[in-house]
PDB file of C-alpha atoms in Angstrom:
ATOM      1  CA  MET A 249       0.000   0.000   0.000  1.00  0.00           C
ATOM      2  CA  PHE A 250       1.006   3.580  -0.580  1.00  0.00           C
ATOM      3  CA  ARG A 251       2.334   6.252   1.760  1.00  0.00           C
ATOM      4  CA  GLY A 252       1.242   9.805   0.976  1.00  0.00           C
ATOM      5  CA  THR A 253      -1.911  10.992  -0.765  1.00  0.00           C
ATOM      6  CA  GLY A 254      -4.621   8.901  -2.356  1.00  0.00           C
ATOM      7  CA  THR A 255      -7.369  10.854  -4.088  1.00  0.00           C
ATOM      8  CA  ALA A 256     -10.954   9.729  -3.485  1.00  0.00           C
ATOM      9  CA  LEU A 257     -11.917  10.443  -7.080  1.00  0.00           C
ATOM     10  CA  VAL A 258     -15.154  12.029  -8.230  1.00  0.00           C
ATOM     11  CA  THR A 259     -16.980  10.101 -10.958  1.00  0.00           C
ATOM     12  CA  PRO A 260     -17.791  12.225 -14.023  1.00  0.00           C
ATOM     13  CA  PHE A 261     -21.242  11.820 -15.570  1.00  0.00           C
ATOM     14  CA  ALA A 262     -22.673  13.237 -18.791  1.00  0.00           C
ATOM     15  CA  GLU A 263     -26.339  12.949 -19.746  1.00  0.00           C
ATOM     16  CA  GLY A 264     -26.925  10.218 -17.206  1.00  0.00           C
ATOM     17  CA  ARG A 265     -23.962   8.045 -18.184  1.00  0.00           C
ATOM     18  CA  PHE A 266     -20.414   7.525 -16.979  1.00  0.00           C
ATOM     19  CA  ASP A 267     -18.125   9.941 -18.853  1.00  0.00           C
ATOM     20  CA  GLU A 268     -15.030   7.855 -19.632  1.00  0.00           C
ATOM     21  CA  GLU A 269     -13.162  10.531 -21.580  1.00  0.00           C
ATOM     22  CA  SER A 270     -13.432  13.048 -18.730  1.00  0.00           C
ATOM     23  CA  PHE A 271     -12.416  10.406 -16.196  1.00  0.00           C
ATOM     24  CA  ARG A 272      -9.245   9.597 -18.154  1.00  0.00           C
ATOM     25  CA  ARG A 273      -8.315  13.297 -18.363  1.00  0.00           C
ATOM     26  CA  PHE A 274      -8.979  13.706 -14.663  1.00  0.00           C
ATOM     27  CA  ILE A 275      -6.789  10.735 -13.775  1.00  0.00           C
ATOM     28  CA  GLU A 276      -3.936  12.268 -15.794  1.00  0.00           C
ATOM     29  CA  PHE A 277      -4.404  15.516 -13.856  1.00  0.00           C
ATOM     30  CA  GLN A 278      -4.122  13.579 -10.602  1.00  0.00           C
ATOM     31  CA  ILE A 279      -1.048  11.571 -11.557  1.00  0.00           C
ATOM     32  CA  GLU A 280       0.685  14.643 -12.953  1.00  0.00           C
ATOM     33  CA  GLY A 281      -0.163  16.347  -9.644  1.00  0.00           C
ATOM     34  CA  GLY A 282       1.907  13.754  -7.792  1.00  0.00           C
ATOM     35  CA  VAL A 283      -0.694  11.748  -5.883  1.00  0.00           C
ATOM     36  CA  GLU A 284       0.422   8.296  -4.794  1.00  0.00           C
ATOM     37  CA  ALA A 285      -2.862   6.408  -5.310  1.00  0.00           C
ATOM     38  CA  LEU A 286      -6.293   6.603  -6.928  1.00  0.00           C
ATOM     39  CA  ILE A 287      -9.344   5.584  -4.900  1.00  0.00           C
ATOM     40  CA  VAL A 288     -12.273   4.726  -7.152  1.00  0.00           C
ATOM     41  CA  LEU A 289     -15.954   4.359  -6.259  1.00  0.00           C
ATOM     42  CA  GLY A 290     -15.821   5.626  -2.724  1.00  0.00           C
ATOM     43  CA  THR A 291     -18.284   8.052  -1.193  1.00  0.00           C
ATOM     44  CA  THR A 292     -16.802  10.885  -3.259  1.00  0.00           C
ATOM     45  CA  GLY A 293     -17.263   8.758  -6.381  1.00  0.00           C
ATOM     46  CA  GLU A 294     -21.027   8.439  -5.738  1.00  0.00           C
ATOM     47  CA  ALA A 295     -20.704   4.664  -5.457  1.00  0.00           C
ATOM     48  CA  PRO A 296     -24.235   4.166  -4.035  1.00  0.00           C
ATOM     49  CA  SER A 297     -25.704   5.665  -7.225  1.00  0.00           C
ATOM     50  CA  VAL A 298     -23.678   3.619  -9.724  1.00  0.00           C
ATOM     51  CA  SER A 299     -25.011   0.476 -11.419  1.00  0.00           C
ATOM     52  CA  GLU A 300     -23.089  -2.805 -11.523  1.00  0.00           C
ATOM     53  CA  GLU A 301     -22.487  -2.339 -15.239  1.00  0.00           C
ATOM     54  CA  GLU A 302     -21.104   1.130 -14.616  1.00  0.00           C
ATOM     55  CA  ARG A 303     -18.890  -0.188 -11.802  1.00  0.00           C
ATOM     56  CA  THR A 304     -17.200  -2.488 -14.290  1.00  0.00           C
ATOM     57  CA  GLU A 305     -16.710   0.379 -16.750  1.00  0.00           C
ATOM     58  CA  ILE A 306     -15.329   2.740 -14.102  1.00  0.00           C
ATOM     59  CA  ILE A 307     -12.899   0.229 -12.572  1.00  0.00           C
ATOM     60  CA  SER A 308     -11.663  -0.913 -15.979  1.00  0.00           C
ATOM     61  CA  CYS A 309     -11.174   2.677 -17.110  1.00  0.00           C
ATOM     62  CA  ALA A 310      -9.236   3.619 -13.967  1.00  0.00           C
ATOM     63  CA  VAL A 311      -6.950   0.571 -14.188  1.00  0.00           C
ATOM     64  CA  ALA A 312      -6.234   1.222 -17.862  1.00  0.00           C
ATOM     65  CA  ALA A 313      -5.660   4.954 -17.359  1.00  0.00           C
ATOM     66  CA  ALA A 314      -3.365   4.463 -14.368  1.00  0.00           C
ATOM     67  CA  ALA A 315      -1.383   1.888 -16.358  1.00  0.00           C
ATOM     68  CA  GLY A 316       0.524   0.762 -13.284  1.00  0.00           C
ATOM     69  CA  ARG A 317       1.899   4.225 -12.492  1.00  0.00           C
ATOM     70  CA  VAL A 318       0.009   4.424  -9.189  1.00  0.00           C
ATOM     71  CA  PRO A 319      -2.162   1.839  -7.429  1.00  0.00           C
ATOM     72  CA  VAL A 320      -5.903   1.796  -8.046  1.00  0.00           C
ATOM     73  CA  ILE A 321      -7.912   1.017  -4.910  1.00  0.00           C
ATOM     74  CA  VAL A 322     -11.620   0.311  -5.363  1.00  0.00           C
ATOM     75  CA  GLY A 323     -14.407   0.880  -2.877  1.00  0.00           C
ATOM     76  CA  THR A 324     -16.211  -2.440  -2.470  1.00  0.00           C
ATOM     77  CA  GLY A 325     -17.930  -2.089   0.897  1.00  0.00           C
ATOM     78  CA  SER A 326     -21.505  -3.097   1.635  1.00  0.00           C
ATOM     79  CA  ASN A 327     -23.725  -3.792   4.615  1.00  0.00           C
ATOM     80  CA  SER A 328     -24.031  -7.333   3.199  1.00  0.00           C
ATOM     81  CA  THR A 329     -20.902  -9.418   3.733  1.00  0.00           C
ATOM     82  CA  ASP A 330     -21.687 -11.603   0.703  1.00  0.00           C
ATOM     83  CA  HIS A 331     -22.034  -8.513  -1.476  1.00  0.00           C
ATOM     84  CA  ALA A 332     -18.780  -7.034  -0.154  1.00  0.00           C
ATOM     85  CA  VAL A 333     -17.029 -10.321  -0.953  1.00  0.00           C
ATOM     86  CA  SER A 334     -18.420 -10.527  -4.491  1.00  0.00           C
ATOM     87  CA  SER A 335     -17.663  -6.850  -5.191  1.00  0.00           C
ATOM     88  CA  SER A 336     -14.116  -7.268  -3.926  1.00  0.00           C
ATOM     89  CA  LEU A 337     -13.559 -10.354  -6.042  1.00  0.00           C
ATOM     90  CA  ARG A 338     -14.883  -8.526  -9.094  1.00  0.00           C
ATOM     91  CA  ALA A 339     -12.561  -5.565  -8.472  1.00  0.00           C
ATOM     92  CA  GLN A 340      -9.647  -7.986  -8.173  1.00  0.00           C
ATOM     93  CA  GLU A 341     -10.599  -9.641 -11.469  1.00  0.00           C
ATOM     94  CA  LEU A 342     -10.686  -6.237 -13.170  1.00  0.00           C
ATOM     95  CA  GLY A 343      -7.130  -5.447 -12.094  1.00  0.00           C
ATOM     96  CA  ALA A 344      -7.554  -3.379  -8.929  1.00  0.00           C
ATOM     97  CA  ASP A 345      -4.447  -3.158  -6.756  1.00  0.00           C
ATOM     98  CA  GLY A 346      -6.477  -3.084  -3.551  1.00  0.00           C
ATOM     99  CA  VAL A 347      -9.951  -2.607  -2.115  1.00  0.00           C
ATOM    100  CA  LEU A 348     -11.400  -0.133   0.376  1.00  0.00           C
ATOM    101  CA  VAL A 349     -14.130  -1.710   2.501  1.00  0.00           C
ATOM    102  CA  VAL A 350     -16.348   0.501   4.632  1.00  0.00           C
ATOM    103  CA  THR A 351     -17.823  -0.646   7.927  1.00  0.00           C
ATOM    104  CA  PRO A 352     -21.326  -2.049   7.311  1.00  0.00           C
ATOM    105  CA  TYR A 353     -23.903   0.716   7.499  1.00  0.00           C
ATOM    106  CA  TYR A 354     -27.451   0.785   8.861  1.00  0.00           C
ATOM    107  CA  ASN A 355     -27.473  -2.705  10.418  1.00  0.00           C
ATOM    108  CA  LYS A 356     -24.981  -1.688  13.176  1.00  0.00           C
ATOM    109  CA  PRO A 357     -23.028  -4.925  13.826  1.00  0.00           C
ATOM    110  CA  THR A 358     -21.181  -5.578  17.070  1.00  0.00           C
ATOM    111  CA  GLN A 359     -17.377  -5.466  17.178  1.00  0.00           C
ATOM    112  CA  GLU A 360     -17.343  -9.247  16.730  1.00  0.00           C
ATOM    113  CA  GLY A 361     -19.626  -8.875  13.705  1.00  0.00           C
ATOM    114  CA  LEU A 362     -17.300  -6.241  12.242  1.00  0.00           C
ATOM    115  CA  TYR A 363     -14.297  -8.498  12.748  1.00  0.00           C
ATOM    116  CA  ARG A 364     -15.983 -11.431  11.009  1.00  0.00           C
ATOM    117  CA  HIS A 365     -17.248  -9.223   8.172  1.00  0.00           C
ATOM    118  CA  PHE A 366     -13.784  -7.914   7.307  1.00  0.00           C
ATOM    119  CA  ARG A 367     -12.212 -11.318   7.864  1.00  0.00           C
ATOM    120  CA  GLU A 368     -14.537 -12.898   5.291  1.00  0.00           C
ATOM    121  CA  VAL A 369     -13.643 -10.301   2.682  1.00  0.00           C
ATOM    122  CA  ALA A 370      -9.923 -10.627   3.415  1.00  0.00           C
ATOM    123  CA  LYS A 371     -10.076 -14.428   3.133  1.00  0.00           C
ATOM    124  CA  ALA A 372     -11.799 -14.236  -0.253  1.00  0.00           C
ATOM    125  CA  ILE A 373      -9.257 -12.018  -2.041  1.00  0.00           C
ATOM    126  CA  SER A 374      -5.510 -12.004  -2.603  1.00  0.00           C
ATOM    127  CA  ILE A 375      -5.032  -8.224  -2.993  1.00  0.00           C
ATOM    128  CA  PRO A 376      -4.634  -5.825  -0.044  1.00  0.00           C
ATOM    129  CA  MET A 377      -7.687  -4.517   1.783  1.00  0.00           C
ATOM    130  CA  VAL A 378      -8.020  -1.180   3.568  1.00  0.00           C
ATOM    131  CA  ILE A 379     -10.711  -0.891   6.245  1.00  0.00           C
ATOM    132  CA  TYR A 380     -12.754   2.306   6.166  1.00  0.00           C
ATOM    133  CA  ASN A 381     -14.062   3.663   9.462  1.00  0.00           C
ATOM    134  CA  VAL A 382     -16.547   6.532   9.044  1.00  0.00           C
ATOM    135  CA  PRO A 383     -19.141   6.340  11.838  1.00  0.00           C
ATOM    136  CA  GLY A 384     -20.689   9.668  10.830  1.00  0.00           C
ATOM    137  CA  ARG A 385     -22.034   7.962   7.711  1.00  0.00           C
ATOM    138  CA  THR A 386     -22.417   4.362   8.858  1.00  0.00           C
ATOM    139  CA  GLY A 387     -23.567   4.751  12.460  1.00  0.00           C
ATOM    140  CA  CYS A 388     -20.895   2.219  13.420  1.00  0.00           C
ATOM    141  CA  ASN A 389     -17.412   2.794  14.872  1.00  0.00           C
ATOM    142  CA  ILE A 390     -14.692   0.153  14.608  1.00  0.00           C
ATOM    143  CA  HIS A 391     -12.681   0.171  17.830  1.00  0.00           C
ATOM    144  CA  PRO A 392      -8.872  -0.015  17.972  1.00  0.00           C
ATOM    145  CA  ASP A 393      -9.077  -3.447  19.650  1.00  0.00           C
ATOM    146  CA  THR A 394     -10.934  -4.778  16.606  1.00  0.00           C
ATOM    147  CA  VAL A 395      -8.483  -3.176  14.189  1.00  0.00           C
ATOM    148  CA  LEU A 396      -5.623  -4.831  16.083  1.00  0.00           C
ATOM    149  CA  ARG A 397      -7.311  -8.224  15.643  1.00  0.00           C
ATOM    150  CA  LEU A 398      -7.727  -7.579  11.923  1.00  0.00           C
ATOM    151  CA  ALA A 399      -4.106  -6.449  11.594  1.00  0.00           C
ATOM    152  CA  ASP A 400      -3.154 -10.085  12.239  1.00  0.00           C
ATOM    153  CA  LEU A 401      -4.597 -10.932   8.808  1.00  0.00           C
ATOM    154  CA  GLU A 402      -1.873 -10.616   6.190  1.00  0.00           C
ATOM    155  CA  ASN A 403      -3.795  -8.822   3.437  1.00  0.00           C
ATOM    156  CA  VAL A 404      -5.558  -6.370   5.773  1.00  0.00           C
ATOM    157  CA  ALA A 405      -3.092  -3.649   4.861  1.00  0.00           C
ATOM    158  CA  GLY A 406      -4.437  -0.604   6.666  1.00  0.00           C
ATOM    159  CA  ILE A 407      -7.323   1.603   7.687  1.00  0.00           C
ATOM    160  CA  LYS A 408      -8.849   4.849   6.477  1.00  0.00           C
ATOM    161  CA  GLU A 409      -9.739   6.560   9.744  1.00  0.00           C
ATOM    162  CA  ALA A 410     -12.543   9.111   9.548  1.00  0.00           C
ATOM    163  CA  SER A 411     -13.972   8.800  13.037  1.00  0.00           C
ATOM    164  CA  GLY A 412     -12.957  12.396  13.758  1.00  0.00           C
ATOM    165  CA  ASP A 413     -11.727  11.280  17.186  1.00  0.00           C
ATOM    166  CA  MET A 414      -8.018  12.084  17.253  1.00  0.00           C
ATOM    167  CA  ALA A 415      -7.579  10.431  20.658  1.00  0.00           C
ATOM    168  CA  GLN A 416      -8.889   7.185  19.149  1.00  0.00           C
ATOM    169  CA  VAL A 417      -6.611   7.639  16.131  1.00  0.00           C
ATOM    170  CA  ASP A 418      -3.532   8.284  18.287  1.00  0.00           C
ATOM    171  CA  ASP A 419      -4.328   5.235  20.407  1.00  0.00           C
ATOM    172  CA  LEU A 420      -4.675   3.108  17.280  1.00  0.00           C
ATOM    173  CA  ILE A 421      -1.410   4.327  15.731  1.00  0.00           C
ATOM    174  CA  ARG A 422       0.483   3.840  18.996  1.00  0.00           C
ATOM    175  CA  ARG A 423      -0.734   0.270  19.406  1.00  0.00           C
ATOM    176  CA  VAL A 424      -0.888  -1.061  15.854  1.00  0.00           C
ATOM    177  CA  LYS A 425       2.556   0.214  14.840  1.00  0.00           C
ATOM    178  CA  LYS A 426       4.094  -1.696  17.761  1.00  0.00           C
ATOM    179  CA  VAL A 427       2.779  -5.045  16.558  1.00  0.00           C
ATOM    180  CA  ARG A 428       2.774  -4.411  12.790  1.00  0.00           C
ATOM    181  CA  PRO A 429       4.841  -1.396  11.697  1.00  0.00           C
ATOM    182  CA  GLU A 430       3.894  -1.777   8.020  1.00  0.00           C
ATOM    183  CA  PHE A 431       0.142  -1.479   8.758  1.00  0.00           C
ATOM    184  CA  LYS A 432      -0.991   1.769   7.158  1.00  0.00           C
ATOM    185  CA  VAL A 433      -3.154   4.370   8.904  1.00  0.00           C
ATOM    186  CA  TYR A 434      -4.639   6.994   6.593  1.00  0.00           C
ATOM    187  CA  SER A 435      -6.684  10.026   7.517  1.00  0.00           C
ATOM    188  CA  GLY A 436     -10.157  10.105   6.027  1.00  0.00           C
ATOM    189  CA  ASN A 437     -10.536  13.770   6.964  1.00  0.00           C
ATOM    190  CA  ASP A 438      -8.451  16.363   5.119  1.00  0.00           C
ATOM    191  CA  ASP A 439      -8.531  18.781   8.032  1.00  0.00           C
ATOM    192  CA  GLN A 440      -6.967  16.147  10.312  1.00  0.00           C
ATOM    193  CA  ALA A 441      -4.464  14.673   7.854  1.00  0.00           C
ATOM    194  CA  PHE A 442      -1.570  16.890   8.943  1.00  0.00           C
ATOM    195  CA  HIS A 443      -2.136  15.930  12.583  1.00  0.00           C
ATOM    196  CA  LEU A 444      -2.568  12.209  11.882  1.00  0.00           C
ATOM    197  CA  VAL A 445       0.660  11.966   9.885  1.00  0.00           C
ATOM    198  CA  CYS A 446       2.500  13.959  12.582  1.00  0.00           C
ATOM    199  CA  SER A 447       1.312  11.271  15.013  1.00  0.00           C
ATOM    200  CA  GLY A 448       2.912   8.527  12.939  1.00  0.00           C
ATOM    201  CA  GLY A 449       0.240   7.850  10.322  1.00  0.00           C
ATOM    202  CA  ASP A 450       0.944   7.191   6.669  1.00  0.00           C
ATOM    203  CA  GLY A 451      -1.079   9.678   4.662  1.00  0.00           C
ATOM    204  CA  VAL A 452      -4.550  10.678   3.589  1.00  0.00           C
ATOM    205  CA  ILE A 453      -7.355   9.427   1.393  1.00  0.00           C
ATOM    206  CA  SER A 454      -8.390  12.847   0.291  1.00  0.00           C
ATOM    207  CA  VAL A 455     -11.320  14.814  -1.086  1.00  0.00           C
ATOM    208  CA  LEU A 456      -9.196  17.973  -1.239  1.00  0.00           C
ATOM    209  CA  SER A 457      -6.700  16.486  -3.700  1.00  0.00           C
ATOM    210  CA  ASN A 458      -9.422  16.267  -6.331  1.00  0.00           C
ATOM    211  CA  VAL A 459      -9.022  20.033  -6.592  1.00  0.00           C
ATOM    212  CA  VAL A 460      -5.386  20.629  -5.582  1.00  0.00           C
ATOM    213  CA  PRO A 461      -3.522  17.330  -6.034  1.00  0.00           C
ATOM    214  CA  ARG A 462      -0.030  18.815  -6.136  1.00  0.00           C
ATOM    215  CA  GLU A 463      -0.516  21.010  -3.076  1.00  0.00           C
ATOM    216  CA  THR A 464      -2.113  18.194  -1.065  1.00  0.00           C
ATOM    217  CA  SER A 465       0.491  15.586  -1.957  1.00  0.00           C
ATOM    218  CA  THR A 466       3.327  18.055  -1.289  1.00  0.00           C
ATOM    219  CA  MET A 467       1.891  18.869   2.146  1.00  0.00           C
ATOM    220  CA  ILE A 468       1.666  15.202   3.144  1.00  0.00           C
ATOM    221  CA  ARG A 469       5.128  14.377   1.805  1.00  0.00           C
ATOM    222  CA  SER A 470       6.521  17.313   3.794  1.00  0.00           C
ATOM    223  CA  VAL A 471       5.176  15.766   7.005  1.00  0.00           C
ATOM    224  CA  LEU A 472       6.521  12.337   6.066  1.00  0.00           C
ATOM    225  CA  ASP A 473       9.898  13.943   5.348  1.00  0.00           C
ATOM    226  CA  GLU A 474       9.722  15.714   8.746  1.00  0.00           C
ATOM    227  CA  ASP A 475       9.734  19.171   7.182  1.00  0.00           C
ATOM    228  CA  LEU A 476       7.088  20.349   9.623  1.00  0.00           C
ATOM    229  CA  PRO A 477       7.371  24.105   9.002  1.00  0.00           C
ATOM    230  CA  ALA A 478       6.620  23.625   5.292  1.00  0.00           C
ATOM    231  CA  ALA A 479       3.841  21.150   6.037  1.00  0.00           C
ATOM    232  CA  ARG A 480       2.248  23.402   8.642  1.00  0.00           C
ATOM    233  CA  LYS A 481       2.334  26.375   6.269  1.00  0.00           C
ATOM    234  CA  ALA A 482       0.673  24.318   3.534  1.00  0.00           C
ATOM    235  CA  HIS A 483      -1.945  22.962   5.944  1.00  0.00           C
ATOM    236  CA  MET A 484      -2.916  26.455   7.064  1.00  0.00           C
ATOM    237  CA  LYS A 485      -3.080  27.711   3.485  1.00  0.00           C
ATOM    238  CA  LEU A 486      -5.325  24.835   2.397  1.00  0.00           C
ATOM    239  CA  PHE A 487      -7.435  24.677   5.564  1.00  0.00           C
ATOM    240  CA  PRO A 488     -10.223  27.019   4.341  1.00  0.00           C
ATOM    241  CA  MET A 489     -10.632  24.892   1.196  1.00  0.00           C
ATOM    242  CA  MET A 490     -10.668  21.718   3.292  1.00  0.00           C
ATOM    243  CA  LYS A 491     -13.656  23.120   5.193  1.00  0.00           C
ATOM    244  CA  GLY A 492     -15.257  24.672   2.110  1.00  0.00           C
ATOM    245  CA  LEU A 493     -15.452  21.322   0.341  1.00  0.00           C
ATOM    246  CA  PHE A 494     -17.798  20.137   3.098  1.00  0.00           C
ATOM    247  CA  VAL A 495     -20.118  23.151   3.194  1.00  0.00           C
ATOM    248  CA  GLU A 496     -22.740  20.743   1.859  1.00  0.00           C
ATOM    249  CA  THR A 497     -22.759  16.954   1.755  1.00  0.00           C
ATOM    250  CA  ASN A 498     -19.726  15.399   0.081  1.00  0.00           C
ATOM    251  CA  PRO A 499     -19.355  15.056  -2.913  1.00  0.00           C
ATOM    252  CA  ILE A 500     -21.653  17.951  -3.850  1.00  0.00           C
ATOM    253  CA  PRO A 501     -19.090  20.769  -3.333  1.00  0.00           C
ATOM    254  CA  VAL A 502     -16.093  18.905  -4.739  1.00  0.00           C
ATOM    255  CA  LYS A 503     -18.046  17.910  -7.843  1.00  0.00           C
ATOM    256  CA  TYR A 504     -18.772  21.586  -8.422  1.00  0.00           C
ATOM    257  CA  ALA A 505     -15.122  22.525  -7.887  1.00  0.00           C
ATOM    258  CA  VAL A 506     -13.806  19.840 -10.255  1.00  0.00           C
ATOM    259  CA  ALA A 507     -16.376  20.940 -12.841  1.00  0.00           C
ATOM    260  CA  ARG A 508     -15.156  24.507 -12.493  1.00  0.00           C
ATOM    261  CA  LEU A 509     -11.631  23.251 -13.204  1.00  0.00           C
ATOM    262  CA  GLY A 510     -12.962  21.711 -16.426  1.00  0.00           C
ATOM    263  CA  TYR A 511     -12.549  18.007 -15.663  1.00  0.00           C
ATOM    264  CA  CYS A 512     -16.214  16.998 -15.459  1.00  0.00           C
ATOM    265  CA  SER A 513     -19.734  18.334 -15.683  1.00  0.00           C
ATOM    266  CA  GLN A 514     -21.641  19.396 -12.579  1.00  0.00           C
ATOM    267  CA  GLU A 515     -23.995  16.446 -13.085  1.00  0.00           C
ATOM    268  CA  ILE A 516     -24.649  14.647  -9.820  1.00  0.00           C
ATOM    269  CA  ARG A 517     -27.129  11.871  -9.139  1.00  0.00           C
ATOM    270  CA  LEU A 518     -30.177  11.941  -6.928  1.00  0.00           C
ATOM    271  CA  PRO A 519     -30.721  11.933  -4.035  1.00  0.00           C
ATOM    272  CA  LEU A 520     -27.808  14.391  -4.137  1.00  0.00           C
ATOM    273  CA  VAL A 521     -28.504  17.719  -5.821  1.00  0.00           C
ATOM    274  CA  PRO A 522     -26.187  20.394  -7.255  1.00  0.00           C
ATOM    275  CA  LEU A 523     -24.462  22.869  -4.969  1.00  0.00           C
ATOM    276  CA  SER A 524     -26.679  25.735  -3.818  1.00  0.00           C
ATOM    277  CA  GLU A 525     -26.081  29.224  -5.171  1.00  0.00           C
ATOM    278  CA  LYS A 526     -25.014  30.560  -1.769  1.00  0.00           C
ATOM    279  CA  ALA A 527     -22.479  27.779  -1.321  1.00  0.00           C
ATOM    280  CA  ARG A 528     -21.190  28.258  -4.888  1.00  0.00           C
ATOM    281  CA  ASP A 529     -20.361  31.879  -4.148  1.00  0.00           C
ATOM    282  CA  GLY A 530     -18.318  30.897  -1.097  1.00  0.00           C
ATOM    283  CA  LEU A 531     -16.492  28.092  -2.889  1.00  0.00           C
ATOM    284  CA  ASP A 532     -15.742  30.361  -5.851  1.00  0.00           C
ATOM    285  CA  CYS A 533     -14.048  32.793  -3.471  1.00  0.00           C
ATOM    286  CA  LEU A 534     -11.935  30.035  -1.942  1.00  0.00           C
ATOM    287  CA  MET A 535     -10.878  28.781  -5.368  1.00  0.00           C
ATOM    288  CA  ASP A 536     -10.015  32.316  -6.463  1.00  0.00           C
ATOM    289  CA  GLU A 537      -7.871  32.792  -3.352  1.00  0.00           C
ATOM    290  CA  LEU A 538      -5.860  29.687  -4.325  1.00  0.00           C
ATOM    291  CA  GLY A 539      -5.536  30.889  -7.903  1.00  0.00           C
ATOM    292  CA  LEU A 540      -7.630  28.057  -9.315  1.00  0.00           C
TER     293      LEU A 540
END
């Protein structure tokens, strides 16, 4: 698995269909911007609104466009373990370098249920798996004790931590790095990425880097290289945009921002709706301040 910045890519649509040409151009923009990984069909990629046929198209396009230059990690999570297994196997067949599996949502499993869910997915595939903890969306928090159990499984390669609880994150990093130093801990929140990597984490799976890939990846590499003054300066410069991209539900604002950069249309699928006029004005100002 990578260290640094992985972009949680938006999915371009045009007239109700996946826009392959725009997606290829956008992937080039990301790789040229220096990101270390591409994360496809996560929350930012509107995965819940994509058909199975489109999933195949999107994964295949990303793998072909990346052409081995950076790893392609595919979101394959579900609140059905069988579905998560089949989606992960399909991503593996299509050439994904890894999978990102979110904690099951809505049905609220126990910690033992979470352990068995991720274990079943890990047993079924031969590529690395990254756990995704985002209780604000799933209503379910995976505890550090459970992550430590999962870290015993060889192809459970890391976790995207978006609990928002930095004490929990610090506790996890402190404990998991003792028993398995190569286990990766990524921030799932751009505004906490600087802090997480300073605490010994490995990078970020980022919404922000959709818009400023070079600046985001440079900031994270500066922390990893222990150039904290440069990293802190970059963090503070980018902080307003980090917050601005969540002025409405992700990925509504970032889809607007990427469209303004010319890499996709503003088309977004229901039940999400386009960014409100008031929020557009604020995001335009933030983009102008960064010279975008």
